[in-house]
mmCIF file of C-alpha atoms in Angstrom:
data_model
loop_
_atom_site.group_PDB
_atom_site.id
_atom_site.type_symbol
_atom_site.label_atom_id
_atom_site.label_comp_id
_atom_site.label_asym_id
_atom_site.label_seq_id
_atom_site.Cartn_x
_atom_site.Cartn_y
_atom_site.Cartn_z
ATOM 1 C CA UNK A 9 -9.942 33.959 -0.736
ATOM 2 C CA UNK A 10 -7.792 31.846 -2.867
ATOM 3 C CA UNK A 11 -8.909 30.684 -5.888
ATOM 4 C CA UNK A 12 -9.192 26.821 -6.502
ATOM 5 C CA UNK A 13 -7.752 26.358 -10.110
ATOM 6 C CA UNK A 14 -3.400 26.498 -10.217
ATOM 7 C CA UNK A 15 -3.756 26.286 -14.160
ATOM 8 C CA UNK A 16 -5.895 29.390 -15.316
ATOM 9 C CA UNK A 17 -6.912 32.727 -13.980
ATOM 10 C CA UNK A 18 -10.358 33.173 -12.671
ATOM 11 C CA UNK A 19 -10.686 36.582 -14.440
ATOM 12 C CA UNK A 20 -9.341 36.870 -18.245
ATOM 13 C CA UNK A 21 -6.971 40.104 -18.253
ATOM 14 C CA UNK A 22 -8.236 42.702 -19.684
ATOM 15 C CA UNK A 23 -6.481 44.022 -23.198
ATOM 16 C CA UNK A 24 -6.167 47.644 -24.486
ATOM 17 C CA UNK A 25 -8.520 48.412 -27.405
ATOM 18 C CA UNK A 26 -6.899 51.665 -29.176
ATOM 19 C CA UNK A 27 -9.958 53.375 -28.310
ATOM 20 C CA UNK A 28 -8.019 56.751 -26.697
ATOM 21 C CA UNK A 29 -5.512 57.070 -28.402
ATOM 22 C CA UNK A 30 -6.110 60.368 -29.845
ATOM 23 C CA UNK A 31 -6.005 61.807 -26.466
ATOM 24 C CA UNK A 32 -2.538 63.381 -25.611
ATOM 25 C CA UNK A 33 -0.355 61.997 -22.165
ATOM 26 C CA UNK A 34 2.916 62.252 -20.434
ATOM 27 C CA UNK A 35 3.792 59.079 -18.334
ATOM 28 C CA UNK A 36 4.693 60.141 -14.896
ATOM 29 C CA UNK A 37 7.042 57.701 -14.321
ATOM 30 C CA UNK A 38 8.329 54.354 -15.775
ATOM 31 C CA UNK A 39 6.874 52.304 -13.561
ATOM 32 C CA UNK A 40 3.707 54.553 -12.492
ATOM 33 C CA UNK A 41 1.027 57.203 -13.295
ATOM 34 C CA UNK A 42 -0.184 58.527 -16.624
ATOM 35 C CA UNK A 43 -1.795 62.081 -17.010
ATOM 36 C CA UNK A 44 -3.764 63.269 -19.923
ATOM 37 C CA UNK A 45 -3.005 66.668 -20.115
ATOM 38 C CA UNK A 46 -6.181 68.321 -21.753
ATOM 39 C CA UNK A 47 -8.516 65.364 -21.445
ATOM 40 C CA UNK A 48 -12.171 65.996 -20.081
ATOM 41 C CA UNK A 49 -13.769 63.689 -18.359
ATOM 42 C CA UNK A 50 -17.115 64.809 -19.585
ATOM 43 C CA UNK A 51 -16.060 64.197 -23.388
ATOM 44 C CA UNK A 52 -15.516 60.792 -22.573
ATOM 45 C CA UNK A 53 -19.237 60.273 -21.114
ATOM 46 C CA UNK A 54 -20.399 62.386 -24.094
ATOM 47 C CA UNK A 55 -18.971 60.393 -26.907
ATOM 48 C CA UNK A 56 -20.357 57.660 -29.588
ATOM 49 C CA UNK A 57 -18.086 54.896 -27.905
ATOM 50 C CA UNK A 58 -18.216 55.885 -24.139
ATOM 51 C CA UNK A 59 -18.408 52.528 -22.886
ATOM 52 C CA UNK A 60 -15.226 51.324 -25.187
ATOM 53 C CA UNK A 61 -13.351 54.471 -23.862
ATOM 54 C CA UNK A 62 -14.097 53.460 -20.569
ATOM 55 C CA UNK A 63 -13.144 49.850 -20.749
ATOM 56 C CA UNK A 64 -10.197 50.998 -22.432
ATOM 57 C CA UNK A 65 -9.101 53.662 -19.728
ATOM 58 C CA UNK A 66 -9.475 50.659 -16.763
ATOM 59 C CA UNK A 67 -7.302 48.655 -18.555
ATOM 60 C CA UNK A 68 -4.776 51.627 -18.526
ATOM 61 C CA UNK A 69 -5.548 52.530 -14.741
ATOM 62 C CA UNK A 70 -4.674 49.321 -14.135
ATOM 63 C CA UNK A 71 -1.788 48.782 -15.725
ATOM 64 C CA UNK A 72 -0.006 51.771 -14.620
ATOM 65 C CA UNK A 73 -1.785 52.038 -11.231
ATOM 66 C CA UNK A 74 -3.251 55.824 -11.558
ATOM 67 C CA UNK A 75 -4.402 58.270 -14.118
ATOM 68 C CA UNK A 76 -4.570 61.779 -14.035
ATOM 69 C CA UNK A 77 -6.745 64.421 -15.936
ATOM 70 C CA UNK A 78 -4.875 67.660 -15.389
ATOM 71 C CA UNK A 79 -7.153 70.327 -17.485
ATOM 72 C CA UNK A 80 -9.444 71.656 -15.411
ATOM 73 C CA UNK A 81 -13.017 69.631 -15.009
ATOM 74 C CA UNK A 82 -15.320 72.207 -14.527
ATOM 75 C CA UNK A 83 -18.339 71.117 -16.438
ATOM 76 C CA UNK A 84 -18.423 67.658 -14.499
ATOM 77 C CA UNK A 85 -21.031 67.201 -12.375
ATOM 78 C CA UNK A 86 -21.837 65.320 -9.368
ATOM 79 C CA UNK A 87 -24.125 62.827 -10.953
ATOM 80 C CA UNK A 88 -20.972 62.885 -13.925
ATOM 81 C CA UNK A 89 -18.328 61.751 -11.302
ATOM 82 C CA UNK A 90 -20.637 58.866 -9.939
ATOM 83 C CA UNK A 91 -21.703 57.886 -13.161
ATOM 84 C CA UNK A 92 -18.083 57.984 -14.503
ATOM 85 C CA UNK A 93 -16.599 56.013 -11.587
ATOM 86 C CA UNK A 94 -19.327 53.231 -11.459
ATOM 87 C CA UNK A 95 -18.986 52.449 -15.293
ATOM 88 C CA UNK A 96 -14.969 52.309 -15.124
ATOM 89 C CA UNK A 97 -15.813 49.680 -11.872
ATOM 90 C CA UNK A 98 -19.240 47.962 -14.468
ATOM 91 C CA UNK A 99 -16.756 47.351 -17.524
ATOM 92 C CA UNK A 100 -13.849 46.212 -16.080
ATOM 93 C CA UNK A 101 -15.740 43.250 -14.906
ATOM 94 C CA UNK A 102 -17.109 43.953 -10.978
ATOM 95 C CA UNK A 103 -19.776 41.807 -9.538
ATOM 96 C CA UNK A 104 -23.247 42.556 -10.837
ATOM 97 C CA UNK A 105 -24.652 43.023 -7.593
ATOM 98 C CA UNK A 106 -22.080 46.091 -6.594
ATOM 99 C CA UNK A 107 -22.342 49.815 -7.079
ATOM 100 C CA UNK A 108 -20.887 52.418 -5.437
ATOM 101 C CA UNK A 109 -19.687 52.944 -2.200
ATOM 102 C CA UNK A 110 -21.814 54.645 0.958
ATOM 103 C CA UNK A 111 -19.366 55.625 3.441
ATOM 104 C CA UNK A 112 -20.284 54.237 6.784
ATOM 105 C CA UNK A 113 -20.356 57.581 8.791
ATOM 106 C CA UNK A 114 -22.719 59.347 6.346
ATOM 107 C CA UNK A 115 -25.060 60.351 8.456
ATOM 108 C CA UNK A 116 -22.481 61.770 11.110
ATOM 109 C CA UNK A 117 -22.963 65.644 11.710
ATOM 110 C CA UNK A 118 -19.720 66.746 10.653
ATOM 111 C CA UNK A 119 -19.832 64.906 7.356
ATOM 112 C CA UNK A 120 -19.849 68.351 5.536
ATOM 113 C CA UNK A 121 -21.715 69.166 2.154
ATOM 114 C CA UNK A 122 -20.370 69.582 -0.622
ATOM 115 C CA UNK A 123 -19.001 72.910 -2.583
ATOM 116 C CA UNK A 124 -23.324 72.834 -3.943
ATOM 117 C CA UNK A 125 -24.292 73.003 -0.471
ATOM 118 C CA UNK A 126 -25.980 68.977 -0.873
ATOM 119 C CA UNK A 127 -24.480 65.659 0.512
ATOM 120 C CA UNK A 128 -24.847 62.484 -1.361
ATOM 121 C CA UNK A 129 -23.976 59.071 0.443
ATOM 122 C CA UNK A 130 -22.050 57.816 -2.508
ATOM 123 C CA UNK A 131 -19.862 61.179 -2.280
ATOM 124 C CA UNK A 132 -17.126 61.071 0.365
ATOM 125 C CA UNK A 133 -15.819 65.306 0.706
ATOM 126 C CA UNK A 134 -12.110 65.193 1.122
ATOM 127 C CA UNK A 135 -11.863 68.040 3.500
ATOM 128 C CA UNK A 136 -9.233 68.258 6.607
ATOM 129 C CA UNK A 137 -11.426 69.883 9.041
ATOM 130 C CA UNK A 138 -14.302 67.426 8.389
ATOM 131 C CA UNK A 139 -11.763 64.697 8.654
ATOM 132 C CA UNK A 140 -11.115 65.882 12.515
ATOM 133 C CA UNK A 141 -14.952 65.758 12.939
ATOM 134 C CA UNK A 142 -15.611 62.648 11.845
ATOM 135 C CA UNK A 143 -12.261 60.662 13.335
ATOM 136 C CA UNK A 144 -12.238 62.514 16.329
ATOM 137 C CA UNK A 145 -13.066 58.574 18.346
ATOM 138 C CA UNK A 146 -9.828 57.501 16.227
ATOM 139 C CA UNK A 147 -7.571 55.630 19.248
ATOM 140 C CA UNK A 148 -4.010 57.841 19.121
ATOM 141 C CA UNK A 149 -5.148 60.855 17.281
ATOM 142 C CA UNK A 150 -3.875 62.793 19.774
ATOM 143 C CA UNK A 151 -0.928 61.503 20.522
ATOM 144 C CA UNK A 152 2.507 63.667 20.822
ATOM 145 C CA UNK A 153 5.000 61.920 19.476
ATOM 146 C CA UNK A 154 6.619 63.116 15.924
ATOM 147 C CA UNK A 155 4.318 62.521 12.830
ATOM 148 C CA UNK A 156 4.544 58.906 11.359
ATOM 149 C CA UNK A 157 3.655 59.523 7.594
ATOM 150 C CA UNK A 158 4.070 56.130 6.767
ATOM 151 C CA UNK A 159 0.791 55.491 8.346
ATOM 152 C CA UNK A 160 -1.445 57.299 5.967
ATOM 153 C CA UNK A 161 -0.419 54.749 3.273
ATOM 154 C CA UNK A 162 -3.604 52.830 2.319
ATOM 155 C CA UNK A 163 -6.341 51.527 0.044
ATOM 156 C CA UNK A 164 -9.658 52.585 0.235
ATOM 157 C CA UNK A 165 -12.452 50.922 2.161
ATOM 158 C CA UNK A 166 -9.799 48.088 2.907
ATOM 159 C CA UNK A 167 -12.028 47.665 6.375
ATOM 160 C CA UNK A 168 -14.740 46.418 4.126
ATOM 161 C CA UNK A 169 -15.226 42.588 3.072
ATOM 162 C CA UNK A 170 -15.576 44.136 -0.695
ATOM 163 C CA UNK A 171 -12.892 46.865 -1.068
ATOM 164 C CA UNK A 172 -12.811 49.415 -3.575
ATOM 165 C CA UNK A 173 -11.553 48.549 -6.811
ATOM 166 C CA UNK A 174 -11.647 51.992 -8.526
ATOM 167 C CA UNK A 175 -11.776 55.590 -6.478
ATOM 168 C CA UNK A 176 -11.760 59.066 -8.513
ATOM 169 C CA UNK A 177 -11.154 62.052 -6.918
ATOM 170 C CA UNK A 178 -12.310 65.610 -7.702
ATOM 171 C CA UNK A 179 -10.213 68.487 -6.350
ATOM 172 C CA UNK A 180 -12.178 71.161 -6.165
ATOM 173 C CA UNK A 181 -10.547 73.627 -4.189
ATOM 174 C CA UNK A 182 -6.574 73.627 -3.453
ATOM 175 C CA UNK A 183 -3.768 75.783 -2.142
ATOM 176 C CA UNK A 184 -1.137 76.988 -4.727
ATOM 177 C CA UNK A 185 1.121 74.408 -2.934
ATOM 178 C CA UNK A 186 0.773 72.091 -0.143
ATOM 179 C CA UNK A 187 -1.962 68.840 0.223
ATOM 180 C CA UNK A 188 0.304 66.768 -2.971
ATOM 181 C CA UNK A 189 -1.351 63.223 -2.828
ATOM 182 C CA UNK A 190 0.978 59.935 -3.569
ATOM 183 C CA UNK A 191 0.518 57.225 -5.085
ATOM 184 C CA UNK A 192 2.769 53.812 -5.044
ATOM 185 C CA UNK A 193 2.993 50.347 -6.779
ATOM 186 C CA UNK A 194 1.988 47.410 -4.867
ATOM 187 C CA UNK A 195 2.975 45.638 -8.090
ATOM 188 C CA UNK A 196 6.786 46.875 -8.626
ATOM 189 C CA UNK A 197 6.998 46.515 -4.417
ATOM 190 C CA UNK A 198 6.313 43.042 -4.710
ATOM 191 C CA UNK A 199 8.712 42.361 -7.776
ATOM 192 C CA UNK A 200 11.588 43.538 -5.474
ATOM 193 C CA UNK A 201 11.125 41.082 -3.057
ATOM 194 C CA UNK A 202 13.273 37.875 -3.300
ATOM 195 C CA UNK A 203 10.960 34.982 -4.912
ATOM 196 C CA UNK A 204 11.050 33.236 -1.167
ATOM 197 C CA UNK A 205 9.823 35.472 0.246
ATOM 198 C CA UNK A 206 7.082 36.370 -2.231
ATOM 199 C CA UNK A 207 6.032 32.982 -1.530
ATOM 200 C CA UNK A 208 5.801 33.316 2.057
ATOM 201 C CA UNK A 209 4.252 36.292 1.604
ATOM 202 C CA UNK A 210 1.518 34.597 -1.001
ATOM 203 C CA UNK A 211 0.212 32.950 1.599
ATOM 204 C CA UNK A 212 -0.340 34.870 4.389
ATOM 205 C CA UNK A 213 -3.379 37.118 5.096
ATOM 206 C CA UNK A 214 -4.145 40.233 7.229
ATOM 207 C CA UNK A 215 -7.131 41.580 9.078
ATOM 208 C CA UNK A 216 -8.025 45.296 8.544
ATOM 209 C CA UNK A 217 -9.895 46.430 11.194
ATOM 210 C CA UNK A 218 -11.297 50.117 11.462
ATOM 211 C CA UNK A 219 -13.082 50.201 15.038
ATOM 212 C CA UNK A 220 -13.411 54.186 14.616
ATOM 213 C CA UNK A 221 -16.772 53.665 12.581
ATOM 214 C CA UNK A 222 -18.734 51.389 15.282
ATOM 215 C CA UNK A 223 -17.241 54.401 18.142
ATOM 216 C CA UNK A 224 -18.164 57.221 16.214
ATOM 217 C CA UNK A 225 -21.819 56.345 15.607
ATOM 218 C CA UNK A 226 -22.722 55.376 19.678
ATOM 219 C CA UNK A 227 -20.702 58.718 20.523
ATOM 220 C CA UNK A 228 -22.857 60.733 17.685
ATOM 221 C CA UNK A 229 -26.002 58.109 18.390
ATOM 222 C CA UNK A 230 -26.919 57.147 14.678
ATOM 223 C CA UNK A 231 -26.790 54.127 12.569
ATOM 224 C CA UNK A 232 -23.928 52.549 10.586
ATOM 225 C CA UNK A 233 -25.037 52.995 7.127
ATOM 226 C CA UNK A 234 -25.726 49.441 5.421
ATOM 227 C CA UNK A 235 -25.468 48.421 2.885
ATOM 228 C CA UNK A 236 -22.406 49.812 1.500
ATOM 229 C CA UNK A 237 -21.801 49.069 -2.384
ATOM 230 C CA UNK A 238 -22.349 45.810 -1.928
ATOM 231 C CA UNK A 239 -24.712 43.044 -0.164
ATOM 232 C CA UNK A 240 -21.382 41.626 1.293
ATOM 233 C CA UNK A 241 -20.754 44.863 3.152
ATOM 234 C CA UNK A 242 -23.068 45.166 6.064
ATOM 235 C CA UNK A 243 -23.426 45.455 9.504
ATOM 236 C CA UNK A 244 -20.625 47.316 11.948
ATOM 237 C CA UNK A 245 -17.894 44.623 12.140
ATOM 238 C CA UNK A 246 -15.276 46.265 10.196
ATOM 239 C CA UNK A 247 -12.544 43.834 10.525
ATOM 240 C CA UNK A 248 -12.790 41.554 7.311
ATOM 241 C CA UNK A 249 -9.565 39.578 6.579
ATOM 242 C CA UNK A 250 -7.662 39.717 3.275
ATOM 243 C CA UNK A 251 -4.442 38.169 1.553
ATOM 244 C CA UNK A 252 -1.662 40.219 1.769
ATOM 245 C CA UNK A 253 -0.826 39.539 -1.839
ATOM 246 C CA UNK A 254 -3.827 39.559 -4.354
ATOM 247 C CA UNK A 255 -4.478 39.570 -8.182
ATOM 248 C CA UNK A 256 -5.760 42.030 -9.382
ATOM 249 C CA UNK A 257 -8.322 41.340 -11.473
ATOM 250 C CA UNK A 258 -7.922 43.362 -14.751
ATOM 251 C CA UNK A 259 -4.577 42.491 -15.363
ATOM 252 C CA UNK A 260 -3.973 39.028 -13.625
ATOM 253 C CA UNK A 261 -0.918 40.586 -11.758
ATOM 254 C CA UNK A 262 0.414 39.996 -8.232
ATOM 255 C CA UNK A 263 0.257 42.925 -5.816
ATOM 256 C CA UNK A 264 0.959 43.780 -2.039
ATOM 257 C CA UNK A 265 -2.404 44.375 -0.765
ATOM 258 C CA UNK A 266 -2.955 43.777 2.933
ATOM 259 C CA UNK A 267 0.448 44.141 3.914
ATOM 260 C CA UNK A 268 0.835 48.055 5.141
ATOM 261 C CA UNK A 269 -1.415 51.116 5.713
ATOM 262 C CA UNK A 270 -3.755 52.484 8.002
ATOM 263 C CA UNK A 271 -6.671 49.670 7.977
ATOM 264 C CA UNK A 272 -3.970 46.815 8.539
ATOM 265 C CA UNK A 273 -4.100 45.847 11.917
ATOM 266 C CA UNK A 274 -2.030 42.189 12.031
ATOM 267 C CA UNK A 275 -0.407 40.087 9.628
ATOM 268 C CA UNK A 276 -2.864 36.545 10.557
ATOM 269 C CA UNK A 277 -0.920 33.621 12.210
ATOM 270 C CA UNK A 278 2.334 35.199 13.288
ATOM 271 C CA UNK A 279 3.936 35.913 16.955
ATOM 272 C CA UNK A 280 3.432 39.610 17.297
ATOM 273 C CA UNK A 281 7.524 40.491 16.403
ATOM 274 C CA UNK A 282 7.078 38.243 13.339
ATOM 275 C CA UNK A 283 4.104 40.380 12.137
ATOM 276 C CA UNK A 284 5.631 43.741 12.908
ATOM 277 C CA UNK A 285 8.876 42.978 11.206
ATOM 278 C CA UNK A 286 6.913 42.189 8.107
ATOM 279 C CA UNK A 287 4.942 45.437 7.924
ATOM 280 C CA UNK A 288 7.834 47.371 8.579
ATOM 281 C CA UNK A 289 9.913 45.508 6.087
ATOM 282 C CA UNK A 290 7.401 46.602 3.461
ATOM 283 C CA UNK A 291 6.651 49.845 4.334
ATOM 284 C CA UNK A 292 10.657 49.957 4.214
ATOM 285 C CA UNK A 293 10.450 49.217 0.654
ATOM 286 C CA UNK A 294 7.889 51.941 -0.165
ATOM 287 C CA UNK A 295 10.454 54.484 1.491
ATOM 288 C CA UNK A 296 13.580 53.441 0.032
ATOM 289 C CA UNK A 297 11.651 52.941 -3.593
ATOM 290 C CA UNK A 298 10.474 56.295 -4.365
ATOM 291 C CA UNK A 299 10.763 55.143 -7.927
ATOM 292 C CA UNK A 300 7.746 53.167 -7.333
ATOM 293 C CA UNK A 301 6.086 56.241 -6.376
ATOM 294 C CA UNK A 302 4.049 58.951 -8.601
ATOM 295 C CA UNK A 303 3.163 62.419 -6.629
ATOM 296 C CA UNK A 304 0.379 64.396 -8.375
ATOM 297 C CA UNK A 305 0.556 68.267 -7.275
ATOM 298 C CA UNK A 306 -2.989 69.675 -7.716
ATOM 299 C CA UNK A 307 -4.531 72.228 -9.353
ATOM 300 C CA UNK A 308 -8.106 73.362 -9.356
ATOM 301 C CA UNK A 309 -10.525 70.987 -11.247
ATOM 302 C CA UNK A 310 -7.779 68.099 -11.804
ATOM 303 C CA UNK A 311 -8.869 64.804 -11.074
ATOM 304 C CA UNK A 312 -7.794 61.405 -10.212
ATOM 305 C CA UNK A 313 -8.511 57.855 -10.611
ATOM 306 C CA UNK A 314 -6.708 54.543 -9.590
ATOM 307 C CA UNK A 315 -7.000 51.017 -8.989
ATOM 308 C CA UNK A 316 -6.946 50.028 -5.442
ATOM 309 C CA UNK A 317 -6.053 46.511 -5.626
ATOM 310 C CA UNK A 318 -2.539 47.648 -6.893
ATOM 311 C CA UNK A 319 -1.474 50.859 -5.468
ATOM 312 C CA UNK A 320 -1.724 52.840 -2.211
ATOM 313 C CA UNK A 321 -2.294 56.263 -1.624
ATOM 314 C CA UNK A 322 -1.156 58.862 0.864
ATOM 315 C CA UNK A 323 -2.697 62.579 1.337
ATOM 316 C CA UNK A 324 0.241 64.912 2.213
ATOM 317 C CA UNK A 325 -0.997 66.820 5.518
ATOM 318 C CA UNK A 326 0.689 70.063 5.328
ATOM 319 C CA UNK A 327 -1.786 72.801 3.929
ATOM 320 C CA UNK A 328 -1.741 73.865 7.602
ATOM 321 C CA UNK A 329 1.092 76.030 6.893
ATOM 322 C CA UNK A 330 -0.245 77.755 3.604
ATOM 323 C CA UNK A 331 -2.172 80.417 5.284
ATOM 324 C CA UNK A 332 -5.847 80.686 4.253
ATOM 325 C CA UNK A 333 -5.525 77.333 2.260
ATOM 326 C CA UNK A 334 -8.478 75.343 1.644
ATOM 327 C CA UNK A 335 -8.251 71.794 0.182
ATOM 328 C CA UNK A 336 -11.464 70.628 -1.026
ATOM 329 C CA UNK A 337 -12.213 67.310 -3.151
ATOM 330 C CA UNK A 338 -15.172 65.031 -3.609
ATOM 331 C CA UNK A 339 -14.357 61.593 -4.404
ATOM 332 C CA UNK A 340 -16.724 58.299 -5.499
ATOM 333 C CA UNK A 341 -15.726 54.622 -5.001
ATOM 334 C CA UNK A 342 -16.429 51.769 -6.851
ATOM 335 C CA UNK A 343 -16.614 48.690 -5.236
ATOM 336 C CA UNK A 344 -15.134 45.670 -6.631
ATOM 337 C CA UNK A 345 -14.688 41.417 -5.666
ATOM 338 C CA UNK A 346 -13.958 40.296 -2.547
ATOM 339 C CA UNK A 347 -9.995 40.283 -2.132
ATOM 340 C CA UNK A 348 -8.295 36.767 -3.748
ATOM 341 C CA UNK A 349 -4.839 35.349 -5.013
ATOM 342 C CA UNK A 350 -5.178 33.770 -8.026
ATOM 343 C CA UNK A 351 -2.691 30.790 -8.005
ATOM 344 C CA UNK A 352 -1.956 31.304 -11.735
ATOM 345 C CA UNK A 353 -1.393 34.989 -11.396
ATOM 346 C CA UNK A 354 2.017 36.140 -12.098
ATOM 347 C CA UNK A 355 4.186 39.170 -10.834
ATOM 348 C CA UNK A 356 4.178 42.380 -13.178
ATOM 349 C CA UNK A 357 7.655 42.271 -14.461
ATOM 350 C CA UNK A 358 7.469 38.572 -15.062
ATOM 351 C CA UNK A 359 4.370 39.052 -17.251
ATOM 352 C CA UNK A 360 5.960 41.647 -19.262
ATOM 353 C CA UNK A 361 9.379 39.945 -19.443
ATOM 354 C CA UNK A 362 10.926 42.549 -17.689
ATOM 355 C CA UNK A 363 14.201 41.636 -15.919
#
């Protein structure tokens, strides 16, 4: 979707109000990421100015891409996690009819319960063994080729008409080492592309097909969940068309979005070798520019919340190398607007006056 007016942003950029100035933090890198070293999400939820703090947090997440909460969030319940994630999306201007995402395969027998023994349609349990069961029908999963971890990069629910805007992951159990998650700034990757190439990419769209959901339901003889956080996220086609470059509604900045990743099937309108060349080029930019990446070494009870409109993330699949390793987390995702490119938007560096 391309916004019609080239002179005025569709969404007015959000501004930070200062309500979180009392919290200690460090910037993970100059470009991406912030870590709150002692803050508890529960305290934010209980604050008298809770909405003001969460709105300000949405601004920080959207500008920094991802925010880490290092303190053990052991007092955060499942309902708290859902409420927090939902409020970040709601208070940052998502469509009023949208809510939390419902995973398409929630009914799958391989969908393991949370640590409390319960299941919740708005919670996705992060567990490597469960993922193997859920996605056993995914094409290429049994390939004997060397690992290509570049295909792990993705933003959440890109396979939906309305993907996730914010996702929050609470890590319940994690080994002493292994299982790190990385986030890459789509803002900065866009800024590292030449102006003529940016102009070309601005006009492209990509199909984001994920047939594994339909095949898994067929194999398991159950129905796909529908709707999934938005009246537009229905059915089982899972092949929406999204802009390669999108505008972040909170900041008004451009980011590479559907140009690379697990759910991107092809860039539309190009010959096969052309679209492969562009996807390889974007992935090469990620690989060659590690200053665009923030890495989270997980500790028990830590949390991360990120804006899927402007970052990709990738888990490091290496916990099998750690004897007895258990890595389990729970994630809630808010569903945002249908991705769009606003002609009035600019790059992050242009907006901030950074050369």
